[in-house]
Coordinates of C-alpha atoms in Angstrom, one line a residue:
Chain A
M276 CA -13.0 -116.5 -5.1
S277 CA -13.3 -119.3 -7.7
S278 CA -12.6 -122.9 -6.8
E279 CA -9.7 -122.7 -9.2
Q280 CA -8.1 -119.9 -7.4
R281 CA -8.8 -121.6 -4.2
A282 CA -7.0 -124.8 -5.6
L283 CA -4.1 -122.8 -6.8
I284 CA -3.6 -121.2 -3.4
D285 CA -3.9 -124.6 -1.7
A286 CA -1.3 -126.2 -4.1
R287 CA 1.1 -123.3 -3.7
L288 CA 0.6 -123.3 0.1
A289 CA 1.5 -127.0 0.2
E290 CA 4.5 -126.4 -1.9
T291 CA 5.7 -123.5 0.2
V292 CA 5.1 -125.4 3.4
R293 CA 7.3 -128.2 2.3
E294 CA 10.2 -126.0 1.0
E295 CA 10.0 -123.2 3.3
R296 CA 8.7 -124.5 6.6
G297 CA 11.9 -126.7 7.2
R298 CA 14.1 -123.9 6.1
L299 CA 12.6 -121.4 8.5
V300 CA 12.4 -123.8 11.4
A301 CA 16.1 -124.7 10.8
S302 CA 17.1 -121.0 10.9
L303 CA 14.9 -120.2 13.9
V304 CA 16.3 -123.2 15.8
R305 CA 19.8 -121.9 15.2
V306 CA 18.9 -118.3 16.3
L307 CA 16.7 -119.2 19.3
G308 CA 18.2 -122.4 20.4
D309 CA 14.7 -123.7 21.1
W310 CA 13.1 -126.3 18.8
E311 CA 9.6 -126.1 20.5
V312 CA 9.5 -122.3 20.1
A313 CA 10.8 -122.3 16.6
E314 CA 8.3 -124.8 15.4
E315 CA 5.4 -123.0 17.1
L316 CA 6.3 -119.7 15.4
V317 CA 6.5 -121.2 12.0
Q318 CA 3.2 -123.1 12.7
E319 CA 1.5 -119.8 13.8
A320 CA 2.8 -118.1 10.6
L321 CA 1.4 -120.9 8.4
V322 CA -2.1 -120.6 10.2
T323 CA -2.0 -116.8 9.5
A324 CA -1.1 -117.5 5.8
L325 CA -4.0 -120.0 5.6
E326 CA -6.4 -117.2 6.8
T327 CA -4.9 -114.3 4.8
W328 CA -3.8 -115.7 1.5
P329 CA -7.2 -116.9 0.2
R330 CA -8.6 -113.4 1.2
D331 CA -5.9 -111.2 -0.1
G332 CA -4.3 -113.3 -2.8
L333 CA -0.9 -115.0 -2.8
P334 CA 2.1 -112.8 -1.7
R335 CA 4.8 -112.3 -4.5
N336 CA 7.2 -114.2 -2.3
P337 CA 5.5 -116.7 0.1
G338 CA 8.7 -117.7 1.8
A339 CA 9.6 -114.1 2.7
W340 CA 6.1 -113.5 3.8
L341 CA 6.2 -116.3 6.2
L342 CA 9.6 -115.3 7.6
T343 CA 8.4 -111.8 8.3
T344 CA 5.3 -113.1 9.9
A345 CA 7.2 -115.5 12.1
R346 CA 9.8 -112.8 12.9
H347 CA 7.1 -110.3 14.3
R348 CA 5.6 -113.1 16.3
A349 CA 9.0 -114.2 17.5
I350 CA 9.9 -110.6 18.7
D351 CA 6.4 -110.3 20.5
R352 CA 7.0 -113.6 22.2
L353 CA 10.5 -113.0 23.2
R354 CA 9.6 -109.7 24.8
R355 CA 7.2 -111.6 27.0
D356 CA 9.6 -114.4 27.9
A357 CA 12.1 -113.6 30.7
R358 CA 14.5 -116.4 29.4
Y359 CA 15.2 -114.3 26.3
R360 CA 15.3 -110.8 27.9
E361 CA 19.0 -110.5 28.0
R362 CA 19.5 -111.9 24.4
L363 CA 16.6 -110.1 22.9
G364 CA 18.8 -107.5 21.1
I365 CA 21.1 -110.1 19.5
I366 CA 18.3 -112.4 18.5
G367 CA 16.2 -109.5 17.2
E368 CA 19.2 -108.5 15.1
E369 CA 19.8 -111.9 13.8
L370 CA 16.1 -112.2 12.8
R371 CA 16.2 -108.9 11.0
S372 CA 19.3 -109.8 9.1
M373 CA 17.6 -113.1 8.0
S374 CA 14.7 -111.2 6.6
S375 CA 16.8 -108.6 4.7
S376 CA 19.2 -111.3 3.2
W377 CA 16.1 -113.1 2.1
A378 CA 14.8 -110.0 0.4
E379 CA 18.1 -109.2 -1.3
T380 CA 18.6 -112.7 -2.8
G381 CA 15.0 -112.8 -4.1
G382 CA 13.6 -115.4 -1.7
V383 CA 16.6 -117.6 -1.0
L384 CA 18.0 -117.4 2.6
A385 CA 21.7 -116.6 2.5
Q386 CA 22.2 -119.3 5.1
D387 CA 20.4 -122.6 4.7
D388 CA 20.5 -124.2 8.0
R389 CA 18.7 -127.4 7.0
L390 CA 21.8 -129.4 6.8
R391 CA 22.3 -128.8 10.6
L392 CA 18.7 -129.7 11.1
I393 CA 19.1 -133.0 9.2
F394 CA 22.2 -134.1 10.9
T395 CA 20.9 -133.3 14.4
C396 CA 17.6 -135.1 13.7
C397 CA 19.6 -138.2 12.6
H398 CA 22.1 -138.0 15.5
P399 CA 23.2 -141.5 16.5
A400 CA 22.3 -140.6 20.1
L401 CA 18.6 -140.8 19.1
S402 CA 16.8 -144.1 18.5
R403 CA 16.1 -144.9 14.9
E404 CA 12.4 -144.5 15.4
A405 CA 13.1 -141.0 16.9
Q406 CA 15.4 -140.1 14.0
V407 CA 12.6 -141.1 11.5
A408 CA 9.8 -139.3 13.2
L409 CA 11.9 -136.1 13.9
T410 CA 13.2 -135.9 10.3
L411 CA 9.7 -136.3 8.7
R412 CA 8.1 -133.9 11.2
T413 CA 10.8 -131.2 11.2
V414 CA 12.6 -131.3 7.9
A415 CA 9.8 -132.6 5.7
G416 CA 7.0 -130.9 7.6
L417 CA 4.7 -133.9 7.9
E418 CA 2.0 -133.5 10.5
T419 CA 2.3 -136.0 13.4
P420 CA -1.0 -137.8 12.5
A421 CA 0.3 -138.3 9.0
V422 CA 3.6 -139.8 10.3
A423 CA 1.6 -142.1 12.6
R424 CA -0.7 -143.2 9.7
A425 CA 2.4 -143.8 7.6
F426 CA 4.1 -146.0 10.1
L427 CA 0.9 -147.7 11.4
V428 CA 1.6 -146.7 14.9
P429 CA -0.8 -144.7 17.3
E430 CA -0.5 -140.9 17.0
A431 CA 0.4 -140.6 20.8
T432 CA 3.4 -142.9 20.2
V433 CA 4.8 -140.6 17.5
A434 CA 4.1 -137.4 19.4
Q435 CA 5.9 -138.9 22.4
R436 CA 8.9 -140.0 20.3
I437 CA 9.3 -136.5 18.9
V438 CA 8.9 -134.8 22.4
R439 CA 11.5 -137.2 23.9
A440 CA 13.9 -136.8 21.1
K441 CA 13.7 -133.0 21.4
R442 CA 14.1 -133.2 25.1
K443 CA 17.2 -135.4 24.7
I444 CA 18.7 -133.0 22.1
H445 CA 18.3 -130.2 24.7
D446 CA 19.2 -132.1 27.9
A447 CA 22.0 -134.2 26.7
G448 CA 23.7 -131.4 24.8
I449 CA 23.4 -132.7 21.2
P450 CA 25.0 -129.9 19.2
Y451 CA 23.2 -128.2 16.3
R452 CA 25.8 -128.4 13.7
V453 CA 27.0 -130.2 10.6
P454 CA 29.7 -132.9 11.7
E455 CA 33.3 -132.1 11.0
A456 CA 35.2 -133.9 8.2
A457 CA 36.5 -136.8 10.5
E458 CA 32.9 -137.6 11.8
L459 CA 31.2 -136.9 8.5
P460 CA 31.2 -140.3 6.9
A461 CA 29.8 -142.2 9.9
R462 CA 27.2 -139.4 10.4
L463 CA 26.2 -139.3 6.7
E464 CA 25.6 -143.0 6.9
Q465 CA 23.1 -142.5 9.6
V466 CA 21.2 -139.9 7.5
L467 CA 21.2 -142.0 4.4
A468 CA 19.9 -145.1 6.5
V469 CA 17.1 -143.1 7.9
L470 CA 16.1 -141.8 4.4
Y471 CA 16.3 -145.3 2.9
L472 CA 14.2 -146.8 5.7
V473 CA 11.5 -144.1 5.1
F474 CA 11.6 -144.8 1.4
N475 CA 11.1 -148.6 1.8
E476 CA 8.3 -148.2 4.2
G477 CA 6.5 -146.4 1.5
Y478 CA 7.8 -148.3 -1.5
L479 CA 6.9 -151.7 0.0
A480 CA 3.4 -150.5 1.0
S481 CA 0.8 -152.0 -1.3
A482 CA -1.9 -150.2 -3.2
G483 CA -4.6 -151.0 -0.6
E484 CA -2.7 -149.2 2.2
A485 CA -3.1 -145.7 3.5
A486 CA -2.0 -143.0 1.0
E487 CA 0.2 -141.4 3.7
R488 CA 2.1 -144.7 3.7
R489 CA 2.6 -144.8 0.0
D490 CA 3.5 -141.2 0.0
L491 CA 6.5 -141.9 2.2
A492 CA 8.5 -143.0 -0.8
Q493 CA 8.0 -139.5 -2.4
D494 CA 8.7 -137.8 0.9
A495 CA 12.0 -139.8 1.2
A496 CA 12.9 -139.0 -2.4
W497 CA 12.2 -135.2 -1.7
L498 CA 14.5 -135.4 1.4
A499 CA 17.3 -137.2 -0.6
S500 CA 17.1 -134.5 -3.3
L501 CA 17.3 -131.9 -0.7
L502 CA 20.4 -133.6 0.8
V503 CA 22.0 -133.7 -2.6
R504 CA 21.3 -130.0 -3.1
L505 CA 22.9 -129.3 0.2
M506 CA 25.8 -131.6 -0.2
P507 CA 26.4 -131.8 -4.0
D508 CA 29.8 -133.5 -3.6
E509 CA 28.6 -136.7 -1.7
P510 CA 28.4 -139.4 -4.1
E511 CA 26.6 -141.9 -1.8
A512 CA 23.8 -139.2 -1.3
I513 CA 23.5 -139.0 -5.0
G514 CA 23.6 -142.8 -5.2
L515 CA 20.6 -143.0 -2.8
L516 CA 18.7 -140.4 -4.7
A517 CA 19.2 -142.2 -8.0
L518 CA 18.2 -145.5 -6.4
M519 CA 15.0 -144.1 -5.2
R520 CA 14.2 -142.4 -8.6
L521 CA 15.0 -145.6 -10.4
H522 CA 12.5 -147.4 -8.2
L523 CA 9.9 -144.8 -8.3
A524 CA 10.1 -144.6 -12.2
R525 CA 8.9 -148.2 -12.4
A526 CA 6.5 -148.1 -9.4
D527 CA 3.4 -148.4 -11.4
S528 CA 4.2 -151.8 -12.9
R529 CA 4.7 -153.4 -9.5
F530 CA 1.0 -154.0 -8.8
A531 CA -1.7 -155.4 -11.1
A532 CA -5.1 -153.7 -11.3
D533 CA -6.5 -156.1 -8.5
G534 CA -3.7 -155.0 -6.2
S535 CA -1.5 -158.1 -6.5
L536 CA 2.2 -158.1 -6.6
V537 CA 4.0 -158.4 -10.1
L538 CA 7.5 -159.4 -10.0
L539 CA 10.4 -158.1 -12.2
P540 CA 10.2 -160.8 -14.9
D541 CA 6.5 -160.2 -15.5
Q542 CA 6.4 -156.4 -15.2
D543 CA 5.0 -154.4 -18.2
R544 CA 8.1 -152.4 -19.2
G545 CA 6.0 -150.1 -21.4
T546 CA 4.6 -148.5 -18.3
W547 CA 8.2 -147.5 -17.0
D548 CA 8.9 -143.7 -17.1
R549 CA 11.8 -143.8 -19.6
A550 CA 12.6 -140.1 -19.2
A551 CA 12.8 -140.4 -15.4
I552 CA 15.0 -143.6 -15.7
A553 CA 17.4 -141.8 -18.1
E554 CA 17.6 -138.8 -15.8
A555 CA 18.3 -141.0 -12.7
H556 CA 20.9 -143.0 -14.6
A557 CA 22.7 -139.7 -15.6
L558 CA 22.6 -138.7 -12.0
L559 CA 24.1 -142.0 -10.9
E560 CA 26.9 -141.6 -13.5
R561 CA 27.7 -138.1 -12.1
G562 CA 28.1 -139.8 -8.6
L563 CA 30.1 -142.7 -9.9
R564 CA 32.5 -140.3 -11.7
M565 CA 33.5 -138.8 -8.2
G566 CA 35.3 -142.1 -7.7
R567 CA 34.1 -143.0 -4.2
V568 CA 31.9 -145.9 -4.8
G569 CA 29.7 -147.1 -1.9
P570 CA 26.7 -149.4 -1.2
Y571 CA 24.0 -147.0 -2.4
Q572 CA 25.8 -146.4 -5.7
L573 CA 26.2 -150.0 -6.3
Q574 CA 22.5 -150.7 -5.6
A575 CA 21.5 -147.9 -7.8
A576 CA 23.8 -149.4 -10.6
I577 CA 22.1 -152.8 -10.2
V578 CA 18.6 -151.3 -10.4
A579 CA 19.8 -149.2 -13.4
C580 CA 20.9 -152.4 -15.3
H581 CA 17.3 -153.7 -14.9
A582 CA 15.7 -150.4 -15.7
T583 CA 17.6 -149.9 -18.9
S584 CA 17.2 -153.5 -20.2
P585 CA 14.6 -154.0 -22.9
S586 CA 13.4 -157.1 -21.5
Y587 CA 14.1 -159.5 -18.5
A588 CA 15.7 -162.1 -20.8
R589 CA 18.1 -159.6 -22.3
T590 CA 19.4 -158.3 -18.8
D591 CA 23.1 -158.0 -18.7
W592 CA 23.4 -160.7 -15.9
Q593 CA 27.3 -160.6 -16.1
E594 CA 27.2 -157.0 -15.0
V595 CA 24.5 -157.6 -12.4
V596 CA 26.5 -160.4 -10.8
A597 CA 29.7 -158.4 -11.0
L598 CA 28.0 -155.4 -9.1
Y599 CA 26.6 -157.8 -6.5
D600 CA 30.1 -159.2 -6.0
R601 CA 31.3 -155.7 -5.3
L602 CA 28.3 -154.9 -3.1
L603 CA 28.9 -158.1 -1.1
Q604 CA 32.6 -157.1 -0.5
L605 CA 31.4 -153.7 1.0
T606 CA 28.3 -155.0 2.8
P607 CA 28.7 -158.7 3.4
T608 CA 25.1 -159.3 4.8
P609 CA 23.1 -162.4 4.1
V610 CA 20.3 -160.5 2.4
V611 CA 22.8 -159.1 -0.3
A612 CA 24.1 -162.7 -0.7
L613 CA 20.6 -163.9 -1.3
N614 CA 20.0 -161.3 -4.0
R615 CA 23.3 -162.1 -5.6
A616 CA 22.3 -165.7 -5.7
L617 CA 19.1 -164.9 -7.6
A618 CA 21.2 -163.2 -10.3
V619 CA 23.7 -166.1 -10.3
A620 CA 20.5 -168.3 -11.1
E621 CA 20.0 -166.3 -14.4
L622 CA 23.7 -166.2 -15.3
R623 CA 24.8 -169.8 -14.3
G624 CA 21.6 -171.6 -13.7
P625 CA 19.5 -172.6 -10.7
A626 CA 21.8 -175.5 -9.4
E627 CA 24.7 -173.0 -8.8
A628 CA 22.3 -170.5 -7.2
L629 CA 20.9 -173.1 -4.8
A630 CA 24.4 -174.1 -3.8
A631 CA 25.0 -170.3 -3.0
L632 CA 21.9 -170.2 -0.9
D633 CA 22.9 -173.2 1.3
P634 CA 25.5 -171.4 3.5
L635 CA 22.8 -168.7 4.3
A636 CA 20.2 -171.2 5.7
S637 CA 20.8 -170.6 9.5
R638 CA 21.0 -166.8 9.2
L639 CA 18.0 -166.4 7.0
A640 CA 16.0 -169.2 8.6
D641 CA 13.1 -166.7 9.5
Y642 CA 13.3 -164.5 6.4
H643 CA 10.4 -165.4 4.1
L644 CA 12.1 -164.2 0.9
Y645 CA 14.9 -166.7 1.5
H646 CA 12.4 -169.5 1.4
A647 CA 10.5 -168.0 -1.4
A648 CA 13.7 -167.7 -3.5
R649 CA 14.6 -171.3 -2.7
G650 CA 11.2 -172.4 -3.7
L651 CA 11.6 -170.8 -7.1
L652 CA 15.0 -172.4 -7.7
L653 CA 13.8 -175.8 -6.7
R654 CA 10.9 -175.6 -9.1
R655 CA 13.2 -174.7 -11.9
L656 CA 15.1 -177.9 -11.0
G657 CA 12.0 -179.9 -11.1
R658 CA 12.1 -180.6 -7.3
V659 CA 8.4 -179.6 -6.9
E660 CA 7.8 -181.4 -3.6
E661 CA 10.7 -179.7 -1.8
A662 CA 9.7 -176.4 -3.4
R663 CA 6.2 -176.7 -1.8
A664 CA 7.6 -177.3 1.7
T665 CA 9.9 -174.4 1.5
E666 CA 7.1 -172.1 0.1
R667 CA 4.8 -173.2 2.9
R668 CA 7.5 -172.2 5.4
A669 CA 7.7 -168.7 3.4
L670 CA 4.0 -168.2 3.7
S671 CA 4.1 -168.8 7.5
L672 CA 6.7 -166.1 7.8
T673 CA 4.9 -163.1 6.1
A674 CA 1.8 -161.2 6.8
N675 CA 2.0 -158.9 3.8
P676 CA -1.2 -159.7 1.8
A677 CA 0.3 -159.2 -1.7
E678 CA 3.2 -161.6 -0.8
R679 CA 0.9 -164.0 0.7
R680 CA -1.3 -164.1 -2.4
L681 CA 1.7 -164.7 -4.7
L682 CA 2.9 -167.6 -2.5
E683 CA -0.5 -169.1 -2.4
E684 CA -0.8 -169.0 -6.2
R685 CA 2.5 -170.9 -6.5
L686 CA 1.4 -173.4 -4.0
T687 CA -1.8 -174.2 -5.8
A688 CA -0.3 -174.2 -9.2
P689 CA 0.2 -177.8 -10.6
Chain B
M228 CA 28.5 -129.1 29.8
K229 CA 29.3 -131.7 32.4
Y230 CA 28.7 -135.3 31.9
M231 CA 29.4 -138.5 33.9
V232 CA 30.9 -141.3 32.0
L233 CA 30.3 -144.8 33.5
I234 CA 33.0 -147.1 32.3
A235 CA 31.9 -150.8 32.1
G236 CA 33.4 -154.0 30.9
P237 CA 33.9 -157.6 31.7
E238 CA 35.8 -158.1 35.0
D239 CA 39.1 -159.9 35.3
P240 CA 39.1 -162.9 37.5
P241 CA 40.5 -162.0 41.0
G242 CA 44.2 -161.9 41.3
S243 CA 44.8 -162.1 37.5
T244 CA 47.9 -160.5 36.1
S245 CA 49.4 -160.7 32.6
P246 CA 51.7 -158.5 30.4
E247 CA 48.7 -157.6 28.3
R248 CA 46.7 -156.4 31.2
S249 CA 49.5 -154.2 32.6
A250 CA 50.0 -152.8 29.1
A251 CA 46.4 -152.0 28.9
Y252 CA 46.5 -150.4 32.3
D253 CA 49.5 -148.2 31.3
R254 CA 47.4 -147.1 28.2
I255 CA 44.5 -146.2 30.5
L256 CA 46.7 -144.3 32.9
R257 CA 48.2 -142.3 30.0
W258 CA 44.7 -141.4 28.6
W259 CA 43.6 -140.3 32.0
E260 CA 46.7 -138.0 32.5
E261 CA 46.2 -136.5 29.0
Q262 CA 42.6 -135.8 29.4
S263 CA 43.0 -134.5 33.0
S264 CA 45.7 -132.1 32.0
S265 CA 43.6 -130.7 29.1
G266 CA 40.8 -130.0 31.7
K267 CA 38.3 -132.2 29.9
V268 CA 38.2 -134.9 32.6
I269 CA 37.8 -133.0 35.8
E270 CA 37.4 -136.0 38.1
G271 CA 37.2 -139.8 38.0
Y272 CA 38.2 -143.1 39.6
E273 CA 38.7 -146.7 39.0
L274 CA 36.5 -148.8 41.2
Q275 CA 37.4 -151.9 43.2
P276 CA 35.9 -155.1 41.6
S277 CA 32.2 -155.8 42.0
L278 CA 32.9 -158.5 44.6
T279 CA 33.7 -155.6 47.0
A280 CA 30.2 -154.1 46.2
T281 CA 27.5 -153.7 48.8
T282 CA 23.9 -152.6 47.9
V283 CA 21.7 -150.7 50.4
R284 CA 18.0 -150.6 49.5
R285 CA 15.6 -148.2 51.2
D286 CA 12.0 -148.6 50.5
E287 CA 9.3 -145.8 50.8
A288 CA 8.6 -146.7 54.4
G289 CA 12.2 -146.1 55.3
N290 CA 13.0 -149.9 55.8
V291 CA 16.7 -150.5 54.9
T292 CA 18.1 -153.8 53.7
V293 CA 21.9 -154.4 53.0
T294 CA 23.0 -157.1 50.7
D295 CA 26.3 -158.3 49.2
G296 CA 27.0 -157.5 45.6
P297 CA 26.2 -154.8 42.9
F298 CA 22.6 -153.7 42.3
V299 CA 22.6 -155.2 38.8
E300 CA 24.2 -158.5 38.0
A301 CA 25.4 -158.4 34.4
K302 CA 28.4 -159.5 32.2
E303 CA 29.5 -156.1 32.0
M304 CA 30.2 -154.4 35.4
V305 CA 30.8 -150.6 36.1
G306 CA 34.6 -150.5 36.8
G307 CA 35.1 -146.7 36.9
Y308 CA 33.8 -143.3 36.2
A309 CA 34.8 -140.0 34.9
I310 CA 33.3 -136.5 35.1
L311 CA 33.8 -134.6 31.8
D312 CA 33.6 -130.9 31.2
V313 CA 33.2 -130.4 27.4
A314 CA 31.2 -128.3 25.0
D315 CA 28.6 -130.8 23.9
L316 CA 27.6 -134.5 23.5
D317 CA 29.7 -134.8 20.2
E318 CA 32.8 -133.8 22.1
A319 CA 32.0 -136.2 25.0
I320 CA 31.4 -139.1 22.4
A321 CA 34.7 -138.2 20.6
L322 CA 36.6 -138.2 24.0
V323 CA 35.3 -141.5 25.2
S324 CA 35.7 -143.1 21.8
D325 CA 39.4 -142.8 22.5
W326 CA 39.3 -144.9 25.7
P327 CA 42.3 -147.2 25.1
S328 CA 40.7 -150.5 26.0
S329 CA 37.6 -152.4 25.1
A330 CA 34.7 -151.2 27.1
T331 CA 31.1 -150.0 27.2
L332 CA 30.8 -146.4 28.2
E333 CA 27.6 -144.7 29.2
I334 CA 27.5 -140.8 28.9
R335 CA 25.0 -139.1 31.1
P336 CA 24.6 -135.3 31.5
L337 CA 24.7 -134.0 35.0
V338 CA 21.7 -132.1 36.3
R339 CA 22.8 -128.5 36.3
Q340 CA 22.6 -126.8 39.8
D341 CA 21.7 -123.3 38.7

């Protein structure tokens, strides 16, 4: 086999793993009621695929091939396991109907159980760390070591979080289902928060960090797009996906060649992916037309203002401040108020922005970006000594190398 | 599935009575009656205040010490419990979310005896 064929099979396998692995696991969890067994069966089928495909070539429908393989293994295994003996007939029938519906629809499972899987992974009875690890491992199919490297924690810690979470799902009776209408808004908020946390971990990682860490932003965007496919009428899910895509379309301009951070006013807008921005903007418009605005749609709308502006100077600050006002009403957090103040500085000048920051002083005393923002405003007002003092405070509060470099440059500037 | 709910909250000072307190008490009694008649709460009691608590500690050697007071001193004290019989954790959460008074409620699945 040529190396090109080999590369094609590897790429196809990776694609299949991401799309079909979660789908298969989701359905097998439903049928078997056992996360551990479901994941092992899919893993075994993937290992078999890795051995067989490079030798025999790619099957016409890789997803159906994996399902059939997993099904044969499942039946073998269930026959040997006393726990399943009574239910073997029913389970075997369900597995067979999964396979045949797959074949009939040309590779699409009639029932996509991944929404159940997502909501169960992000159940509020699990810790946020467990929600994140379980979602990445089970829905996105990341290997445990990759999750560990991405979150800079030992592999054993991630493995333990996943094991404990699965045990709690089983022992505490967390149901495997999509929440009912009454619970849905609160539960969807949990899912969106998990995906946004994963995205930010990746997006805020600098160029020098592990590839797995930076890939998290892509993984989160893929998970958000999956969520939108499964719940096309949820405007906040659409808002989050648009927000992620608007950020990703401009990701290349955020770091200079030497790895240092480039802030919005200085970014090279020529490197922004205009087509991706237009597409994300259209997506956001579709969400906004549903008439249920929420924090993610508003954040995406703010980022869209920046992404579609020809230059920093020509940004529609009136619109940006208006959007921040609405965001602040929905989520009155000090960090939102801080970002709003920075937009106010562009619209109405640094003095007014500085006055807007004052009430936040006690709540953001340990937040480096509060002090960094104050420093910038003080400099614009010519109060350089005060600016230096507050920038030194900012420097003492962050360990991020790129942010430290930026602050040090400001401090050494005349 | 069966769960135990531990109902905790700040304790009233001894001997305190007020119209608000007795109204809250009435709401709790009504909740209890409703949930019991639906079969979702199969057992439960309000506990006497924590100043009536006695803690018995038994170490590995079998030595027993008896002390006055609950085993954890906290702002929120366990003031009652209920045993639930519901389909799953979501139903248990929905049920205790209706508890008609401010409280902290811990849900723990019972170990199945089968």
